[in-house]
Amino acid sequence: MTYSVEPIGFVRSCFKEKFAIPRQPQLAPTARGVLELVPPFDQGDAVQGLEQVSHVWLLFVFHQALEDKPRLKVRPPRLGGNKSMGVFATRATHRPNGIGQSVVRLEKVEAGKLWLSGIDLLDGTPVLDIKPYVPYADSLPHARNDMASSAPVAIAVEWADAALVQAHSHATRLAEPLVALIEQCLAQDPRPAYQVPTPAREYGVRFWDVDVRWHYPRPDTLRVLEVVAAEP
Ligand code: SAM
């Protein structure tokens, strides 16, 4: 039996590539985006009442991780990428039906547009449904997950002086909290756990329309080297 679903909208996100997106929502509270609803959901009626809600669940498609052959086991980055687990024990992107779910902050509601923060979604992500977060039912303080019992340990983020000046200047131009976004995302240490980088090895990612470059001067410290306008 098959069912068909269609997106009710698409996310325009600060994240232009999968690399360096936090592994879950809320890890980077300054990660922002807009969910643009498509007809007929772009009318005010569809979102009436949502202004009473601080957070929403988004159900979405991992559109850049879809696969024809379902996997039964995956290697979650959380476990270092070298230990496999049943796909249903994880929040891996490669999963049957490719459906993701995230609780995100709802900053502002308008007909056809929801302003969001704390997102972990790639630019262009198709959204299948929106549901209000219901604290009494959705928050379970005594729930247990021995594989991921707390947020990942953050790494120290340092700035080269020039990079910090560049980041502040792009933040002003974009009217976005870019410095905090870079710090919050890079503190999650996006590099694969199995890589032990030399100080000479540089990494890069695009947030909004800027390219950010960094390296690891010491294994426990990440240093931002450059924040420059991306090539169009
Ligand atoms: N909170 C969601 C969940 O639990 O279903 C997503 C968790 S998943 C581990 C988070 C990762 O999904 C991010 O680090 C990012 O690299 C990836 N991701 C986000 N949007 C995506 C998309 N549209 N297609 C493929 N991968 C995506």
mmCIF file of C-alpha atoms and ligand atoms in Angstrom:
data_model
loop_
_atom_site.group_PDB
_atom_site.id
_atom_site.type_symbol
_atom_site.label_atom_id
_atom_site.label_comp_id
_atom_site.label_asym_id
_atom_site.label_seq_id
_atom_site.Cartn_x
_atom_site.Cartn_y
_atom_site.Cartn_z
ATOM 1 C CA MET A 1 0.000 0.000 0.000
ATOM 2 C CA THR A 2 1.310 3.464 -0.781
ATOM 3 C CA TYR A 3 0.260 6.872 0.429
ATOM 4 C CA SER A 4 1.192 10.108 -1.192
ATOM 5 C CA VAL A 5 2.018 13.289 0.657
ATOM 6 C CA GLU A 6 2.729 16.765 -0.649
ATOM 7 C CA PRO A 7 4.653 19.621 0.915
ATOM 8 C CA ILE A 8 2.626 22.366 2.545
ATOM 9 C CA GLY A 9 5.646 24.658 2.285
ATOM 10 C CA PHE A 10 9.417 25.002 2.031
ATOM 11 C CA VAL A 11 11.950 26.349 4.507
ATOM 12 C CA ARG A 12 14.257 29.216 3.571
ATOM 13 C CA SER A 13 17.071 28.627 6.016
ATOM 14 C CA CYS A 14 20.412 30.081 7.122
ATOM 15 C CA PHE A 15 21.880 26.638 6.351
ATOM 16 C CA LYS A 16 22.945 26.315 2.715
ATOM 17 C CA GLU A 17 24.617 22.920 3.049
ATOM 18 C CA LYS A 18 24.207 19.902 5.338
ATOM 19 C CA PHE A 19 27.665 20.242 6.889
ATOM 20 C CA ALA A 20 27.674 22.161 10.222
ATOM 21 C CA ILE A 21 23.913 22.072 10.729
ATOM 22 C CA PRO A 22 23.385 21.128 14.402
ATOM 23 C CA ARG A 23 22.251 17.542 14.967
ATOM 24 C CA GLN A 24 19.019 18.631 16.598
ATOM 25 C CA PRO A 25 16.922 21.810 16.845
ATOM 26 C CA GLN A 26 17.510 24.282 19.711
ATOM 27 C CA LEU A 27 21.292 23.614 19.795
ATOM 28 C CA ALA A 28 21.731 26.854 17.832
ATOM 29 C CA PRO A 29 18.942 29.195 19.005
ATOM 30 C CA THR A 30 20.073 31.863 16.495
ATOM 31 C CA ALA A 31 19.606 29.516 13.518
ATOM 32 C CA ARG A 32 16.746 31.190 11.730
ATOM 33 C CA GLY A 33 14.577 30.651 8.709
ATOM 34 C CA VAL A 34 11.169 31.276 7.191
ATOM 35 C CA LEU A 35 8.676 28.576 6.326
ATOM 36 C CA GLU A 36 6.955 29.729 3.135
ATOM 37 C CA LEU A 37 3.577 28.051 2.746
ATOM 38 C CA VAL A 38 2.273 27.060 -0.684
ATOM 39 C CA PRO A 39 -1.340 27.390 -1.940
ATOM 40 C CA PRO A 40 -3.899 26.807 -0.544
ATOM 41 C CA PHE A 41 -2.073 26.946 2.849
ATOM 42 C CA ASP A 42 -0.662 30.421 2.168
ATOM 43 C CA GLN A 43 -3.941 31.973 3.316
ATOM 44 C CA GLY A 44 -4.414 33.442 6.793
ATOM 45 C CA ASP A 45 -7.097 30.869 7.662
ATOM 46 C CA ALA A 46 -4.549 28.031 7.731
ATOM 47 C CA VAL A 47 -2.442 29.636 10.490
ATOM 48 C CA GLN A 48 -5.156 31.381 12.469
ATOM 49 C CA GLY A 49 -4.517 30.785 16.212
ATOM 50 C CA LEU A 50 -0.823 29.925 15.797
ATOM 51 C CA GLU A 51 0.112 33.284 17.367
ATOM 52 C CA GLN A 52 -0.869 31.656 20.705
ATOM 53 C CA VAL A 53 1.904 29.100 20.362
ATOM 54 C CA SER A 54 5.633 29.573 21.129
ATOM 55 C CA HIS A 55 6.941 26.399 19.444
ATOM 56 C CA VAL A 56 5.808 24.109 16.653
ATOM 57 C CA TRP A 57 6.645 20.605 15.478
ATOM 58 C CA LEU A 58 7.675 20.471 11.857
ATOM 59 C CA LEU A 59 7.382 17.201 9.956
ATOM 60 C CA PHE A 60 9.573 17.368 6.904
ATOM 61 C CA VAL A 61 11.404 15.437 4.206
ATOM 62 C CA PHE A 62 15.183 14.911 4.353
ATOM 63 C CA HIS A 63 15.150 15.791 0.667
ATOM 64 C CA GLN A 64 18.941 15.643 0.321
ATOM 65 C CA ALA A 65 19.264 12.214 1.930
ATOM 66 C CA LEU A 66 16.610 10.164 0.153
ATOM 67 C CA GLU A 67 17.568 6.625 -0.866
ATOM 68 C CA ASP A 68 15.846 3.902 -2.878
ATOM 69 C CA LYS A 69 16.912 1.015 -0.652
ATOM 70 C CA PRO A 70 15.960 1.359 3.017
ATOM 71 C CA ARG A 71 18.743 0.751 5.544
ATOM 72 C CA LEU A 72 18.099 -1.369 8.630
ATOM 73 C CA LYS A 73 21.211 -0.184 10.422
ATOM 74 C CA VAL A 74 22.911 3.207 10.435
ATOM 75 C CA ARG A 75 26.063 4.682 11.960
ATOM 76 C CA PRO A 76 24.960 7.740 13.911
ATOM 77 C CA PRO A 77 27.538 10.569 14.214
ATOM 78 C CA ARG A 78 26.621 10.733 17.894
ATOM 79 C CA LEU A 79 28.280 7.331 18.367
ATOM 80 C CA GLY A 80 31.409 8.451 16.530
ATOM 81 C CA GLY A 81 30.287 7.163 13.138
ATOM 82 C CA ASN A 82 31.890 3.737 13.685
ATOM 83 C CA LYS A 83 29.169 1.890 15.606
ATOM 84 C CA SER A 84 25.978 0.765 13.901
ATOM 85 C CA MET A 85 22.496 0.859 15.400
ATOM 86 C CA GLY A 86 18.990 -0.090 14.289
ATOM 87 C CA VAL A 87 17.643 2.744 12.181
ATOM 88 C CA PHE A 88 14.601 3.099 14.450
ATOM 89 C CA ALA A 89 16.847 3.618 17.487
ATOM 90 C CA THR A 90 18.285 6.763 15.894
ATOM 91 C CA ARG A 91 17.318 10.109 14.411
ATOM 92 C CA ALA A 92 19.472 9.456 11.326
ATOM 93 C CA THR A 93 18.568 11.263 8.117
ATOM 94 C CA HIS A 94 18.788 8.027 6.070
ATOM 95 C CA ARG A 95 15.582 6.301 7.096
ATOM 96 C CA PRO A 96 12.462 4.743 5.588
ATOM 97 C CA ASN A 97 10.295 7.449 4.026
ATOM 98 C CA GLY A 98 12.950 10.086 4.827
ATOM 99 C CA ILE A 99 10.780 11.904 7.349
ATOM 100 C CA GLY A 100 12.306 14.275 9.925
ATOM 101 C CA GLN A 101 10.737 16.055 12.873
ATOM 102 C CA SER A 102 11.921 19.122 14.764
ATOM 103 C CA VAL A 103 10.524 21.339 17.509
ATOM 104 C CA VAL A 104 11.355 24.924 16.572
ATOM 105 C CA ARG A 105 10.578 28.337 18.009
ATOM 106 C CA LEU A 106 7.831 30.269 16.261
ATOM 107 C CA GLU A 107 8.953 33.907 16.203
ATOM 108 C CA LYS A 108 6.260 35.454 14.045
ATOM 109 C CA VAL A 109 3.217 34.372 12.055
ATOM 110 C CA GLU A 110 1.880 35.961 8.893
ATOM 111 C CA ALA A 111 -0.446 34.647 6.198
ATOM 112 C CA GLY A 112 1.765 32.330 4.149
ATOM 113 C CA LYS A 113 4.900 32.759 6.280
ATOM 114 C CA LEU A 114 6.180 31.472 9.619
ATOM 115 C CA TRP A 115 9.396 32.956 11.030
ATOM 116 C CA LEU A 116 11.353 30.272 12.889
ATOM 117 C CA SER A 117 14.451 29.991 15.063
ATOM 118 C CA GLY A 118 16.415 27.145 16.622
ATOM 119 C CA ILE A 119 16.091 25.207 13.361
ATOM 120 C CA ASP A 120 18.178 22.261 12.125
ATOM 121 C CA LEU A 121 16.833 22.338 8.564
ATOM 122 C CA LEU A 122 18.605 22.776 5.276
ATOM 123 C CA ASP A 123 17.549 25.532 2.894
ATOM 124 C CA GLY A 124 14.772 24.245 0.614
ATOM 125 C CA THR A 125 13.543 21.537 3.003
ATOM 126 C CA PRO A 126 9.986 20.469 2.061
ATOM 127 C CA VAL A 127 7.632 20.574 5.066
ATOM 128 C CA LEU A 128 4.737 18.091 5.233
ATOM 129 C CA ASP A 129 2.881 19.338 8.312
ATOM 130 C CA ILE A 130 3.017 21.793 11.211
ATOM 131 C CA LYS A 131 1.679 20.975 14.665
ATOM 132 C CA PRO A 132 1.632 23.142 17.767
ATOM 133 C CA TYR A 133 3.950 22.017 20.564
ATOM 134 C CA VAL A 134 1.815 21.033 23.558
ATOM 135 C CA PRO A 135 4.001 21.301 26.700
ATOM 136 C CA TYR A 136 1.912 19.097 28.998
ATOM 137 C CA ALA A 137 1.940 16.245 26.490
ATOM 138 C CA ASP A 138 5.230 16.733 24.615
ATOM 139 C CA SER A 139 7.607 17.523 27.501
ATOM 140 C CA LEU A 140 8.637 14.395 29.401
ATOM 141 C CA PRO A 141 11.299 15.369 31.967
ATOM 142 C CA HIS A 142 11.807 11.786 33.151
ATOM 143 C CA ALA A 143 12.159 10.229 29.719
ATOM 144 C CA ARG A 144 15.377 8.275 29.129
ATOM 145 C CA ASN A 145 17.716 7.843 26.147
ATOM 146 C CA ASP A 146 20.973 6.189 27.176
ATOM 147 C CA MET A 147 22.494 6.743 23.727
ATOM 148 C CA ALA A 148 21.962 10.506 23.798
ATOM 149 C CA SER A 149 21.351 11.427 27.414
ATOM 150 C CA SER A 150 22.402 15.082 27.064
ATOM 151 C CA ALA A 151 23.366 17.639 24.434
ATOM 152 C CA PRO A 152 26.707 16.987 22.723
ATOM 153 C CA VAL A 153 29.736 18.485 24.501
ATOM 154 C CA ALA A 154 30.599 21.856 22.946
ATOM 155 C CA ILE A 155 34.101 22.739 21.715
ATOM 156 C CA ALA A 156 35.741 26.122 22.426
ATOM 157 C CA VAL A 157 35.424 28.602 19.540
ATOM 158 C CA GLU A 158 38.078 31.316 19.086
ATOM 159 C CA TRP A 159 38.197 34.087 16.505
ATOM 160 C CA ALA A 160 41.022 35.528 14.435
ATOM 161 C CA ASP A 161 40.638 39.311 14.964
ATOM 162 C CA ALA A 162 39.975 40.018 11.284
ATOM 163 C CA ALA A 163 37.368 37.244 11.062
ATOM 164 C CA LEU A 164 35.402 38.702 13.968
ATOM 165 C CA VAL A 165 35.381 42.140 12.310
ATOM 166 C CA GLN A 166 34.186 40.518 9.061
ATOM 167 C CA ALA A 167 31.456 38.589 10.889
ATOM 168 C CA HIS A 168 30.142 41.723 12.632
ATOM 169 C CA SER A 169 30.047 43.587 9.340
ATOM 170 C CA HIS A 170 28.086 40.801 7.568
ATOM 171 C CA ALA A 171 25.787 40.524 10.598
ATOM 172 C CA THR A 172 24.889 44.208 10.231
ATOM 173 C CA ARG A 173 24.343 43.873 6.485
ATOM 174 C CA LEU A 174 22.157 40.770 6.912
ATOM 175 C CA ALA A 175 20.422 42.068 10.069
ATOM 176 C CA GLU A 176 21.035 38.599 11.520
ATOM 177 C CA PRO A 177 22.858 37.435 14.693
ATOM 178 C CA LEU A 178 25.642 35.962 12.538
ATOM 179 C CA VAL A 179 28.411 35.983 15.166
ATOM 180 C CA ALA A 180 26.280 33.977 17.598
ATOM 181 C CA LEU A 181 25.103 31.676 14.784
ATOM 182 C CA ILE A 182 28.699 30.849 13.812
ATOM 183 C CA GLU A 183 29.709 30.300 17.444
ATOM 184 C CA GLN A 184 26.671 28.148 18.266
ATOM 185 C CA CYS A 185 27.010 25.955 15.165
ATOM 186 C CA LEU A 186 30.785 25.546 15.226
ATOM 187 C CA ALA A 187 30.729 24.816 18.987
ATOM 188 C CA GLN A 188 28.926 21.607 17.959
ATOM 189 C CA ASP A 189 32.201 20.641 16.211
ATOM 190 C CA PRO A 190 30.883 19.639 12.782
ATOM 191 C CA ARG A 191 33.931 17.634 11.699
ATOM 192 C CA PRO A 192 33.429 13.848 11.542
ATOM 193 C CA ALA A 193 34.466 12.334 14.897
ATOM 194 C CA TYR A 194 37.000 10.001 13.264
ATOM 195 C CA GLN A 195 38.975 12.921 11.760
ATOM 196 C CA VAL A 196 41.884 14.162 13.861
ATOM 197 C CA PRO A 197 42.721 17.393 12.044
ATOM 198 C CA THR A 198 46.169 18.903 11.897
ATOM 199 C CA PRO A 199 46.307 22.678 12.500
ATOM 200 C CA ALA A 200 47.067 23.064 8.775
ATOM 201 C CA ARG A 201 43.781 21.484 7.713
ATOM 202 C CA GLU A 202 41.021 24.016 7.035
ATOM 203 C CA TYR A 203 37.259 23.485 6.970
ATOM 204 C CA GLY A 204 34.516 25.660 5.519
ATOM 205 C CA VAL A 205 30.763 26.098 5.341
ATOM 206 C CA ARG A 206 28.197 28.579 4.031
ATOM 207 C CA PHE A 207 25.704 30.281 6.383
ATOM 208 C CA TRP A 208 23.273 32.732 4.716
ATOM 209 C CA ASP A 209 25.401 34.220 1.929
ATOM 210 C CA VAL A 210 28.767 34.094 3.656
ATOM 211 C CA ASP A 211 31.516 31.494 3.617
ATOM 212 C CA VAL A 212 33.089 30.701 6.984
ATOM 213 C CA ARG A 213 36.530 29.070 7.249
ATOM 214 C CA TRP A 214 38.136 27.600 10.359
ATOM 215 C CA HIS A 215 40.808 25.239 11.618
ATOM 216 C CA TYR A 216 41.750 23.413 14.835
ATOM 217 C CA PRO A 217 44.897 24.968 16.365
ATOM 218 C CA ARG A 218 44.533 22.444 19.213
ATOM 219 C CA PRO A 219 42.339 19.313 19.287
ATOM 220 C CA ASP A 220 39.910 20.891 21.774
ATOM 221 C CA THR A 221 39.704 24.336 20.118
ATOM 222 C CA LEU A 222 38.290 25.630 16.867
ATOM 223 C CA ARG A 223 39.465 28.978 15.468
ATOM 224 C CA VAL A 224 37.451 30.977 12.913
ATOM 225 C CA LEU A 225 39.839 32.264 10.236
ATOM 226 C CA GLU A 226 37.647 34.074 7.731
ATOM 227 C CA VAL A 227 34.027 35.164 7.107
ATOM 228 C CA VAL A 228 33.629 36.380 3.520
ATOM 229 C CA ALA A 229 30.841 36.986 1.005
ATOM 230 C CA ALA A 230 30.095 33.795 -0.907
ATOM 231 C CA GLU A 231 30.619 33.675 -4.664
ATOM 232 C CA PRO A 232 27.186 34.098 -6.278
HETATM 233 N N1 SAM B 1 15.472 16.980 14.255
HETATM 234 C C1 SAM B 1 15.350 16.122 13.096
HETATM 235 C C2 SAM B 1 14.900 14.748 13.475
HETATM 236 O O1 SAM B 1 15.203 14.311 14.585
HETATM 237 O O2 SAM B 1 14.236 14.093 12.659
HETATM 238 C C3 SAM B 1 16.624 16.076 12.279
HETATM 239 C C4 SAM B 1 17.735 15.325 12.938
HETATM 240 S S1 SAM B 1 19.018 14.970 11.791
HETATM 241 C C5 SAM B 1 20.102 14.015 12.773
HETATM 242 C C6 SAM B 1 19.786 16.544 11.668
HETATM 243 C C7 SAM B 1 20.630 16.650 10.439
HETATM 244 O O3 SAM B 1 19.806 16.558 9.302
HETATM 245 C C8 SAM B 1 21.322 17.990 10.292
HETATM 246 O O4 SAM B 1 22.561 17.976 10.941
HETATM 247 C C9 SAM B 1 21.454 18.159 8.778
HETATM 248 O O5 SAM B 1 22.742 17.827 8.338
HETATM 249 C C10 SAM B 1 20.454 17.172 8.204
HETATM 250 N N2 SAM B 1 19.417 17.792 7.398
HETATM 251 C C11 SAM B 1 18.645 18.845 7.707
HETATM 252 N N3 SAM B 1 17.776 19.111 6.710
HETATM 253 C C12 SAM B 1 18.004 18.177 5.747
HETATM 254 C C13 SAM B 1 17.427 17.915 4.476
HETATM 255 N N4 SAM B 1 16.429 18.653 3.989
HETATM 256 N N5 SAM B 1 17.922 16.876 3.753
HETATM 257 C C14 SAM B 1 18.940 16.114 4.231
HETATM 258 N N6 SAM B 1 19.524 16.311 5.431
HETATM 259 C C15 SAM B 1 19.061 17.337 6.181
#
